[in-house]
Structures are given as C-alpha cells and as structure tokens.
Amino acid sequence: MNRKHIILFTVLGLIAILSLQTIWLYNTFVLVRNNIYEETNEILDEALTEAIADFSKLGVPEGTAISSGPINDSIPANTYFYEGLWKLGIEISLSDIDSLTNNLLNRAGVESDFFSCWVNPQNGEIYQKSKLQTIAVWGAIKSEIIPVRTDLSLGIQLILTNPYWTIFERMGLLMIATAIMMIMVITCIIYQIKIIIRQDKIAKVREDFSYAMIHDMKTPLSSILACTSLLHSGKTESTPQLKERYFCIIEDETGHLLNLANKVLTISKLESHKLEMAKITFQLKPMVEDLIEKFSAKCAKPLHFTLNLQAEEVHGDEEYLKEAISNLIDNAIKYSYQTVDISISSLNNATHTLIKVHDNGIGISEKDVKHIFEKFERASAFKRSRLGKVAGFGLGLNYVYQVMEAHEGSVTVNSIEKEFSEFTLYIPLKTNDL
C-alpha cells in the first residue's frame, strides 16, 4: 500500500470518527434541550398554580366555588378554574407569572432570558407579551400552551429566548472529554502517518543504499579478483614491473574497501557517542598539503587548489578532521564539471576556527540543502545526479556532520545551483581550564 492510499484511508477514518462524534454530540444536545423543555413546562404549570393558590390575594369572595369540567374531558381541569376566575373578573397577571417563573428557573439552574405571553392555542399566534423581547430564530424553547379558556381561544406560554448557555453548561463535561479525545485521536493519527512515511523513506533509503553499496563494492572486488587470478596464474613472473603494478592495484582497492567499512563503523560509533576525540593543537597547512597531493595524484579531471590559511593552528582530532576535509574535497571533485577549482581557507573568530572548502561544482538546490547531512542521503538521490553515476554511499557529509558534533562544533553550507558550493567547519578554540 503506497503513501497516497495510507493517507486516503487515514483521512476517511478520521472523517468517520468526526462524523460519529458529531452525531453523538447532536443527540446529546437534543436530549438536553428536551429535558429543559420538560422543565419549562413544569415551571410554567407550577408558576400558574402558585399564582392562583391564594384566593384571598386574588380577591375571590369567601365561599365562592368554581366548578370543574366533566370527567374524561380532553380539556385540562385547571382550564375550567382559570376560566372561572376570568368570569369573576379576575385576570392572571403576566408580570406575576414572570416573577414566579424567574425564581423557579433559578432554582432549576436554567439561565436564560424569557417572557410569558398570551397566545392562541390553535395556531400559536401571540396576543400579548410580558416583555418586549424578540424570539431567536434558532434555539428558543417554547413550553406547551396551557389553555385558560375552555373554548381554546386563549392560552399562556413560556418562551426561553436564549437557553444556549444552560445547554452547553450541562454538556460541558461531555464536550471537554470529546475535545480531549479528538485531539488525542488526531495527534495519534498524525504521528502514525509520520511514522509510516518515515518507515517508507527508510525502506527506500535502505534499498538505494544496498544498490549503491553493491555497485561500489563490485568494482574494487572485481579488480582484486582479476589481479589475484593473474598473479596466481604465474603469467607475471617474467615481468616484475607488471607484477608490482597488480599488487599496488590490489592494495589500493583493498584500502578503498577498508576505508568504506571504517567510515560506516565510525559514523555508527559517533552517533552512539562511543567514539572519543583525541584533541590536540596541530598545524593545518601540512595536513591540507597532504590532501592536495593525494587528490592531485589520482584526480582524472584538471584540478586546481587555492589556499588562504589565516588560521594556522587547529585544536581537534587531526585524523577525523583530515578525513572530514577529505570528504568535502572528494565531493567537490565528484560533483564538479570538467575543470575543478577548489579553494581552502581558514580564519579565527572569537570562539571558533573556521575552515572553508569552496568549489565551482554543480551546486545544491535549496530543497536538498535541508537533507544533505542526513545519513545515506546521497544514496537516496544519486539517480537524480546531473553528472551520471557518481560513486558513493551518501555517508561523506553525514560523517563530516558527526565529526563536527563530536568536536562540539558545527558545519554549514552555502550554495547556488550551477555555480558553487561552500562548506564551513566551525571548530571551537582551545579553552584553558582554570
């Protein structure tokens, strides 16, 4: 399964989870809203009951009886009572209902603006409000209409205009838990995608590295095998110079394989912090001149070096620093055109010795600059080389990076495609311990 399919199925799974959570929250919202609706009905009924509970306050003459309706009547029994009061000339006050309702809402923990009103029970038309408030387009909760006339021409209703805070407050714990769970799920999915992409990249890097390793080791091994076969056959016994040449080839190719193996082993030790640097103060010029002589002798391209060593001494591990600079020179030659110009300079600032290796090669793109110090990066990109097949495992620059890390220094690169590359090594100056 490729990366696109993994991301697609992950996104679809995330959408499914979000959909289920949305449905769950919506159903909970509806349930809480219905509970508040039931509480509103009970509060209005209780407010009406309390409003007419004391006959003496209503001005009902002592001994007055108000008859109820017939048994099994569809009209509520209290409606006959409300209508009886009306016939006696006693009106139920909306302001009294509001006052009682406010106390009951506070007791029930329902926070909302509200008003009571006279309405038509048959079509819901509002005749009179207790307050000059508008009804929200969305979210308002209307209680059931309690009829106060037996002909159902008038009823009373309680309307909560903005019960949102109460709804969300009652859903608060659930919403917080849902938010935390969704953040965890999304974080885990993103982390999972990153791991899958990284594993996919590692698999490709390993495949490319294996191919590059086999390709680069095949040539020296073939040379060693061919030379040993000729020497074993005895055909070179009569030509000592040719025999010596074959021995030199075997020695060089064996040394090349050994250097590759040591480089891999050294990087592994540096990454695990098992390799200690033997730091000394040494002269930079002899080391650089030795490298110039070595590369000038074996380079197949026209090669020219320019030196500007203002800092003559360096404090560090001479062997590993020499190999690091050697890798930079080797890359400069590999990734250059027909004529190679390399400038090596050094200087001191307040805290570091700077060694710069500048070349006139193909340069490095801004995109690749971010990854060139990663292990096997050369192996993962060698097929894209504009100079054809270039030998190497992609360990050289990572080796430089690890050596500078071990020196508690750093390495930077400045490059423009098709123009130049310049690598700068920052090596800490020697400090005198007090």
Coordinates of C-alpha atoms in Angstrom, one line a residue:
M1 CA 0.0 0.0 0.0
N2 CA 1.6 3.3 -1.1
R3 CA 1.7 6.6 0.8
K4 CA -1.3 8.1 -1.0
H5 CA -3.6 5.1 -0.1
I6 CA -2.4 5.2 3.5
I7 CA -3.2 9.0 3.8
L8 CA -6.5 8.5 2.0
F9 CA -7.8 5.7 4.3
T10 CA -6.5 7.6 7.3
V11 CA -8.4 10.8 6.3
L12 CA -11.5 8.7 5.6
G13 CA -11.2 7.1 9.1
L14 CA -10.8 10.5 10.7
I15 CA -13.9 11.8 8.9
A16 CA -15.8 8.8 10.1
I17 CA -14.7 9.4 13.7
L18 CA -15.6 13.1 13.5
S19 CA -19.0 12.2 12.0
L20 CA -19.7 9.8 14.8
Q21 CA -18.7 12.3 17.4
T22 CA -20.8 15.0 15.7
I23 CA -23.9 12.7 15.7
W24 CA -23.2 11.8 19.4
L25 CA -22.9 15.4 20.4
Y26 CA -26.0 16.4 18.4
N27 CA -28.1 13.6 20.0
T28 CA -26.9 14.7 23.4
F29 CA -27.8 18.3 22.6
V30 CA -31.3 17.2 21.6
L31 CA -31.6 15.2 24.8
V32 CA -30.5 18.1 27.0
R33 CA -32.8 20.5 25.1
N34 CA -35.7 18.2 25.5
N35 CA -35.0 17.9 29.3
I36 CA -35.0 21.7 29.5
Y37 CA -38.3 21.8 27.5
E38 CA -39.9 19.4 30.0
E39 CA -38.6 21.5 32.9
T40 CA -40.0 24.6 31.2
N41 CA -43.5 23.0 31.1
E42 CA -43.3 22.1 34.7
I43 CA -42.1 25.5 35.7
L44 CA -44.9 27.3 33.9
D45 CA -47.5 24.9 35.4
E46 CA -46.1 25.5 38.8
A47 CA -46.0 29.2 38.4
L48 CA -49.6 29.3 37.4
T49 CA -50.5 27.1 40.3
E50 CA -48.7 29.4 42.8
A51 CA -50.2 32.5 41.1
I52 CA -53.8 31.4 41.9
A53 CA -53.1 29.4 45.1
D54 CA -54.2 32.2 47.5
F55 CA -57.8 33.1 46.7
S56 CA -57.7 36.0 49.2
K57 CA -54.9 37.7 47.3
L58 CA -56.8 37.3 44.1
G59 CA -59.9 39.0 45.5
V60 CA -62.1 35.9 45.3
P61 CA -65.1 36.3 47.6
E62 CA -65.1 33.9 50.5
G63 CA -67.2 30.8 49.9
T64 CA -67.0 31.1 46.1
A65 CA -66.9 27.8 44.3
I66 CA -65.6 27.2 40.8
S67 CA -66.8 24.1 39.1
S68 CA -64.6 21.8 37.1
G69 CA -65.4 20.1 33.8
P70 CA -66.9 16.8 33.2
I71 CA -65.0 13.6 33.8
N72 CA -62.8 12.3 30.9
D73 CA -62.9 15.7 29.3
S74 CA -60.0 16.5 26.9
I75 CA -59.7 20.0 28.4
P76 CA -57.4 20.1 31.5
A77 CA -59.2 20.6 34.8
N78 CA -57.3 23.7 35.7
T79 CA -58.6 25.4 32.5
Y80 CA -62.1 25.5 34.0
F81 CA -60.6 27.0 37.1
Y82 CA -58.7 29.7 35.1
E83 CA -61.8 30.5 33.1
G84 CA -63.9 30.6 36.3
L85 CA -61.6 33.3 37.7
W86 CA -61.9 35.2 34.4
K87 CA -65.7 35.1 34.7
L88 CA -65.4 36.5 38.2
G89 CA -63.4 39.4 36.7
I90 CA -60.0 38.2 38.0
E91 CA -57.2 38.2 35.4
I92 CA -54.0 36.3 35.8
S93 CA -51.1 38.8 35.7
L94 CA -48.2 38.0 33.3
S95 CA -45.9 40.0 35.5
D96 CA -46.7 37.8 38.4
I97 CA -46.1 34.7 36.3
D98 CA -42.7 36.2 35.2
S99 CA -41.7 36.8 38.8
L100 CA -42.6 33.3 39.9
T101 CA -41.0 31.8 36.8
N102 CA -37.8 33.7 37.4
N103 CA -37.5 32.1 40.9
L104 CA -38.3 28.7 39.6
L105 CA -35.8 28.9 36.7
N106 CA -33.1 30.0 39.1
R107 CA -34.0 27.1 41.4
A108 CA -33.8 24.7 38.4
G109 CA -30.4 26.1 37.3
V110 CA -31.7 27.3 33.9
E111 CA -30.0 30.5 32.8
S112 CA -31.9 32.3 30.0
D113 CA -33.9 35.4 29.1
F114 CA -37.6 34.6 29.0
F115 CA -41.1 36.0 28.8
S116 CA -44.6 34.7 29.2
C117 CA -47.3 35.5 26.8
W118 CA -51.0 35.1 25.9
V119 CA -51.3 33.0 22.7
N120 CA -53.9 31.3 20.6
P121 CA -53.7 27.6 21.4
Q122 CA -54.9 26.6 18.0
N123 CA -52.3 28.5 15.8
G124 CA -49.7 29.8 18.3
E125 CA -50.4 33.4 17.5
I126 CA -49.1 35.7 20.3
Y127 CA -51.6 38.2 21.6
Q128 CA -49.6 39.8 24.4
K129 CA -46.1 39.5 25.9
S130 CA -44.9 40.2 29.4
K131 CA -41.7 41.8 28.0
L132 CA -40.7 43.4 24.7
Q133 CA -38.3 40.7 23.6
T134 CA -37.8 39.0 20.2
I135 CA -37.8 35.3 19.7
A136 CA -34.5 33.9 18.4
V137 CA -34.7 32.3 15.0
W138 CA -32.8 29.3 16.3
G139 CA -32.5 27.8 19.7
A140 CA -35.5 29.3 21.6
I141 CA -37.5 26.9 23.7
K142 CA -41.3 27.3 23.8
S143 CA -43.3 25.5 26.5
E144 CA -46.6 23.8 25.8
I145 CA -49.5 26.1 25.7
I146 CA -51.7 25.9 28.7
P147 CA -55.3 26.9 27.8
V148 CA -57.1 29.3 30.1
R149 CA -60.4 29.2 28.1
T150 CA -62.4 26.1 27.6
D151 CA -63.1 27.1 24.0
L152 CA -59.3 27.1 23.5
S153 CA -59.4 30.7 22.4
L154 CA -56.6 31.8 24.8
G155 CA -53.7 30.1 26.4
I156 CA -50.5 31.0 28.2
Q157 CA -47.0 30.1 27.1
L158 CA -43.4 30.5 28.5
I159 CA -40.6 31.1 26.0
L160 CA -36.9 30.9 26.8
T161 CA -35.2 33.1 24.2
N162 CA -31.5 32.0 24.7
P163 CA -31.1 28.8 26.7
Y164 CA -27.8 28.1 24.9
W165 CA -25.5 28.6 27.9
T166 CA -27.6 26.2 30.1
I167 CA -27.5 23.6 27.3
F168 CA -23.7 23.9 26.8
E169 CA -23.1 24.0 30.5
R170 CA -24.9 20.7 31.0
M171 CA -22.9 19.3 28.1
G172 CA -19.7 20.9 29.3
L173 CA -18.0 17.7 30.7
L174 CA -19.0 15.7 27.6
M175 CA -17.7 18.5 25.3
I176 CA -14.4 18.7 27.1
A177 CA -14.0 15.0 27.1
T178 CA -14.9 14.9 23.4
A179 CA -12.4 17.7 22.6
I180 CA -9.6 16.0 24.5
M181 CA -10.4 12.6 22.9
M182 CA -10.5 14.2 19.4
I183 CA -7.2 16.0 20.0
M184 CA -5.6 12.7 21.1
V185 CA -7.0 10.8 18.1
I186 CA -5.9 13.4 15.6
T187 CA -2.4 13.7 17.3
C188 CA -2.1 9.9 17.2
I189 CA -3.2 9.7 13.6
I190 CA -0.7 12.5 12.5
Y191 CA 2.0 10.7 14.5
Q192 CA 1.1 7.4 12.8
I193 CA 1.2 9.0 9.4
K194 CA 4.6 10.5 10.1
I195 CA 5.9 7.1 11.3
I196 CA 4.6 5.4 8.2
I197 CA 6.1 8.0 5.9
R198 CA 9.4 7.7 7.8
Q199 CA 9.4 4.0 7.5
D200 CA 8.6 4.2 3.8
K201 CA 11.5 6.6 3.4
I202 CA 13.8 4.4 5.4
A203 CA 12.9 1.4 3.3
K204 CA 13.6 3.3 0.1
V205 CA 16.9 4.6 1.6
R206 CA 17.9 1.1 2.5
E207 CA 17.1 -0.2 -0.9
D208 CA 19.1 2.6 -2.6
F209 CA 22.0 2.2 -0.2
S210 CA 22.1 -1.6 -0.8
Y211 CA 22.2 -0.9 -4.6
A212 CA 24.9 1.7 -4.2
M213 CA 26.9 -0.4 -1.8
I214 CA 26.8 -3.4 -4.1
H215 CA 27.6 -1.3 -7.1
D216 CA 30.6 0.5 -5.5
M217 CA 32.0 -2.7 -3.9
K218 CA 31.6 -4.7 -7.1
T219 CA 34.2 -2.7 -9.0
P220 CA 37.1 -3.0 -6.4
L221 CA 36.3 -6.6 -5.7
S222 CA 36.3 -7.4 -9.4
S223 CA 39.7 -5.7 -9.8
I224 CA 41.1 -7.6 -6.8
L225 CA 39.8 -10.9 -8.2
A226 CA 41.2 -10.2 -11.6
C227 CA 44.6 -9.2 -10.3
T228 CA 44.9 -12.2 -7.9
S229 CA 43.9 -14.5 -10.7
L230 CA 46.6 -13.1 -13.0
L231 CA 49.2 -13.3 -10.2
H232 CA 48.1 -16.8 -9.3
S233 CA 48.4 -18.0 -12.9
G234 CA 52.2 -17.1 -12.9
K235 CA 52.0 -15.1 -16.1
T236 CA 53.5 -12.1 -14.4
E237 CA 56.6 -13.9 -13.1
S238 CA 58.7 -12.7 -16.1
T239 CA 57.5 -9.1 -15.8
P240 CA 58.3 -7.8 -12.3
Q241 CA 57.0 -4.3 -13.1
L242 CA 53.6 -5.6 -14.2
K243 CA 53.5 -7.9 -11.1
E244 CA 54.2 -4.9 -8.8
R245 CA 51.5 -2.9 -10.6
Y246 CA 49.0 -5.6 -9.9
F247 CA 50.0 -5.8 -6.3
C248 CA 49.5 -2.0 -6.0
I249 CA 46.1 -2.2 -7.5
I250 CA 45.1 -4.9 -5.0
E251 CA 46.5 -2.8 -2.2
D252 CA 44.7 0.3 -3.3
E253 CA 41.3 -1.4 -3.9
T254 CA 41.6 -3.2 -0.6
G255 CA 42.4 0.0 1.2
H256 CA 39.4 1.6 -0.5
L257 CA 37.0 -1.1 0.8
L258 CA 38.6 -0.9 4.2
N259 CA 38.0 2.9 4.3
L260 CA 34.4 2.4 3.4
A261 CA 33.9 -0.1 6.2
N262 CA 35.7 2.1 8.7
K263 CA 33.6 5.1 7.7
V264 CA 30.4 3.2 8.3
L265 CA 31.7 1.9 11.6
T266 CA 33.0 5.4 12.7
I267 CA 29.6 7.1 11.9
S268 CA 27.9 4.4 14.0
K269 CA 30.2 5.0 16.9
L270 CA 29.8 8.8 16.6
E271 CA 26.0 8.5 16.6
S272 CA 26.1 6.4 19.7
H273 CA 28.7 8.6 21.4
K274 CA 31.1 5.7 21.8
L275 CA 34.0 7.3 19.9
E276 CA 36.1 9.8 21.8
M277 CA 38.1 12.6 20.0
A278 CA 41.8 12.8 20.7
K279 CA 42.1 16.6 20.6
I280 CA 45.4 18.2 20.1
T281 CA 46.7 21.5 18.7
F282 CA 48.2 20.9 15.3
Q283 CA 49.4 22.7 12.2
L284 CA 46.7 23.0 9.5
K285 CA 48.9 23.6 6.5
P286 CA 50.8 20.2 6.4
M287 CA 47.5 18.3 6.7
V288 CA 45.9 20.3 3.8
E289 CA 49.0 20.0 1.6
D290 CA 49.0 16.2 2.1
L291 CA 45.3 16.1 1.0
I292 CA 46.1 18.3 -2.1
E293 CA 49.0 15.9 -3.1
K294 CA 46.7 12.9 -2.6
F295 CA 43.8 14.2 -4.7
S296 CA 46.0 15.8 -7.4
A297 CA 47.7 12.5 -8.0
K298 CA 44.5 10.5 -8.6
C299 CA 42.1 13.0 -10.0
A300 CA 41.2 12.4 -13.6
K301 CA 39.9 16.0 -14.1
P302 CA 42.0 19.2 -14.3
L303 CA 42.3 20.2 -10.6
H304 CA 43.4 23.4 -9.2
F305 CA 43.7 24.3 -5.4
T306 CA 43.9 27.8 -3.8
L307 CA 45.0 28.2 -0.2
N308 CA 44.4 31.0 2.2
L309 CA 45.2 29.8 5.7
Q310 CA 45.0 32.8 8.0
A311 CA 44.4 30.4 11.0
E312 CA 47.5 28.2 11.0
E313 CA 46.6 26.0 14.0
V314 CA 43.5 24.0 14.8
H315 CA 42.6 22.3 18.1
G316 CA 40.9 19.0 17.5
D317 CA 41.3 15.3 16.4
E318 CA 43.7 15.5 13.4
E319 CA 42.8 12.2 12.0
Y320 CA 39.0 12.8 11.9
L321 CA 39.3 16.4 10.8
K322 CA 41.5 15.3 8.0
E323 CA 39.0 12.7 6.9
A324 CA 36.2 15.3 7.1
I325 CA 38.0 17.8 4.9
S326 CA 39.0 14.9 2.6
N327 CA 35.3 14.1 2.2
L328 CA 34.5 17.7 1.3
I329 CA 37.3 17.7 -1.4
D330 CA 36.2 14.4 -2.7
N331 CA 32.6 15.7 -3.1
A332 CA 33.8 18.8 -4.8
I333 CA 35.6 16.7 -7.4
K334 CA 32.7 14.3 -7.9
Y335 CA 30.1 17.0 -8.3
S336 CA 32.1 19.4 -10.5
Y337 CA 32.3 19.8 -14.2
Q338 CA 35.3 19.2 -16.4
T339 CA 37.6 21.6 -14.6
V340 CA 37.7 21.6 -10.8
D341 CA 38.7 24.7 -8.8
I342 CA 38.8 24.3 -5.0
S343 CA 39.6 27.0 -2.5
I344 CA 40.5 26.1 1.1
S345 CA 40.7 28.9 3.6
S346 CA 40.8 29.3 7.4
L347 CA 40.4 32.1 9.9
N348 CA 39.6 32.6 13.6
N349 CA 36.8 34.4 15.2
A350 CA 36.2 35.0 18.9
T351 CA 35.1 31.4 19.7
H352 CA 35.9 29.2 16.7
T353 CA 38.4 28.3 14.0
L354 CA 36.6 28.3 10.6
I355 CA 37.8 26.1 7.7
K356 CA 36.0 26.7 4.4
V357 CA 36.1 24.5 1.3
H358 CA 34.7 26.3 -1.8
D359 CA 34.2 24.6 -5.2
N360 CA 32.9 25.5 -8.6
G361 CA 30.7 22.5 -8.9
I362 CA 27.0 21.9 -9.8
G363 CA 25.8 23.3 -6.5
I364 CA 23.0 22.2 -4.3
S365 CA 19.3 23.2 -4.6
E366 CA 17.7 25.0 -1.7
K367 CA 15.4 21.9 -1.2
D368 CA 18.3 19.5 -0.9
V369 CA 20.3 21.7 1.4
K370 CA 18.0 20.7 4.3
H371 CA 18.8 17.0 3.9
I372 CA 22.4 16.7 2.6
F373 CA 23.8 15.9 6.1
E374 CA 21.5 13.0 6.6
K375 CA 22.8 9.5 6.5
F376 CA 22.5 7.8 3.1
E377 CA 21.1 11.0 1.6
R378 CA 23.5 10.7 -1.3
A379 CA 22.3 7.1 -1.9
S380 CA 18.7 8.1 -2.0
A381 CA 19.4 10.8 -4.6
F382 CA 22.2 9.5 -6.8
K383 CA 19.8 8.6 -9.6
R384 CA 19.0 12.3 -9.9
S385 CA 22.6 13.3 -10.4
R386 CA 23.1 15.5 -13.5
L387 CA 26.6 14.1 -13.9
G388 CA 25.5 10.5 -14.3
K389 CA 26.6 7.7 -11.9
V390 CA 28.6 9.1 -9.1
A391 CA 30.1 6.6 -6.7
G392 CA 29.4 6.8 -3.0
F393 CA 27.1 5.7 -0.2
G394 CA 25.9 9.1 1.0
L395 CA 28.0 8.8 4.1
G396 CA 30.6 11.6 3.4
L397 CA 28.6 14.6 4.5
N398 CA 27.0 12.8 7.4
Y399 CA 30.5 11.8 8.5
V400 CA 31.5 15.5 8.4
Y401 CA 28.4 16.4 10.4
Q402 CA 29.0 13.7 13.0
V403 CA 32.7 14.6 13.4
M404 CA 31.8 18.3 14.0
E405 CA 29.1 17.3 16.5
A406 CA 31.8 15.2 18.3
H407 CA 34.0 18.3 18.4
E408 CA 31.1 20.3 19.8
G409 CA 31.2 22.4 16.6
S410 CA 29.1 22.6 13.5
V411 CA 29.1 22.6 9.7
T412 CA 27.1 24.9 7.4
V413 CA 26.7 25.1 3.6
N414 CA 26.2 28.0 1.3
S415 CA 25.4 27.0 -2.3
I416 CA 23.9 28.3 -5.6
E417 CA 22.9 25.7 -8.2
K418 CA 25.2 25.5 -11.3
E419 CA 27.6 28.0 -9.6
F420 CA 29.3 26.9 -6.4
S421 CA 29.1 25.2 -3.0
E422 CA 31.0 26.3 0.1
F423 CA 31.1 24.2 3.3
T424 CA 32.3 25.8 6.6
L425 CA 33.6 23.9 9.5
Y426 CA 33.3 25.6 12.9
I427 CA 35.8 24.1 15.3
P428 CA 35.8 25.5 18.9
L429 CA 39.1 27.2 20.0
K430 CA 41.0 25.6 22.8
T431 CA 39.9 26.7 26.2
N432 CA 42.3 27.0 29.2
D433 CA 40.7 25.2 32.2
L434 CA 41.3 27.1 35.4

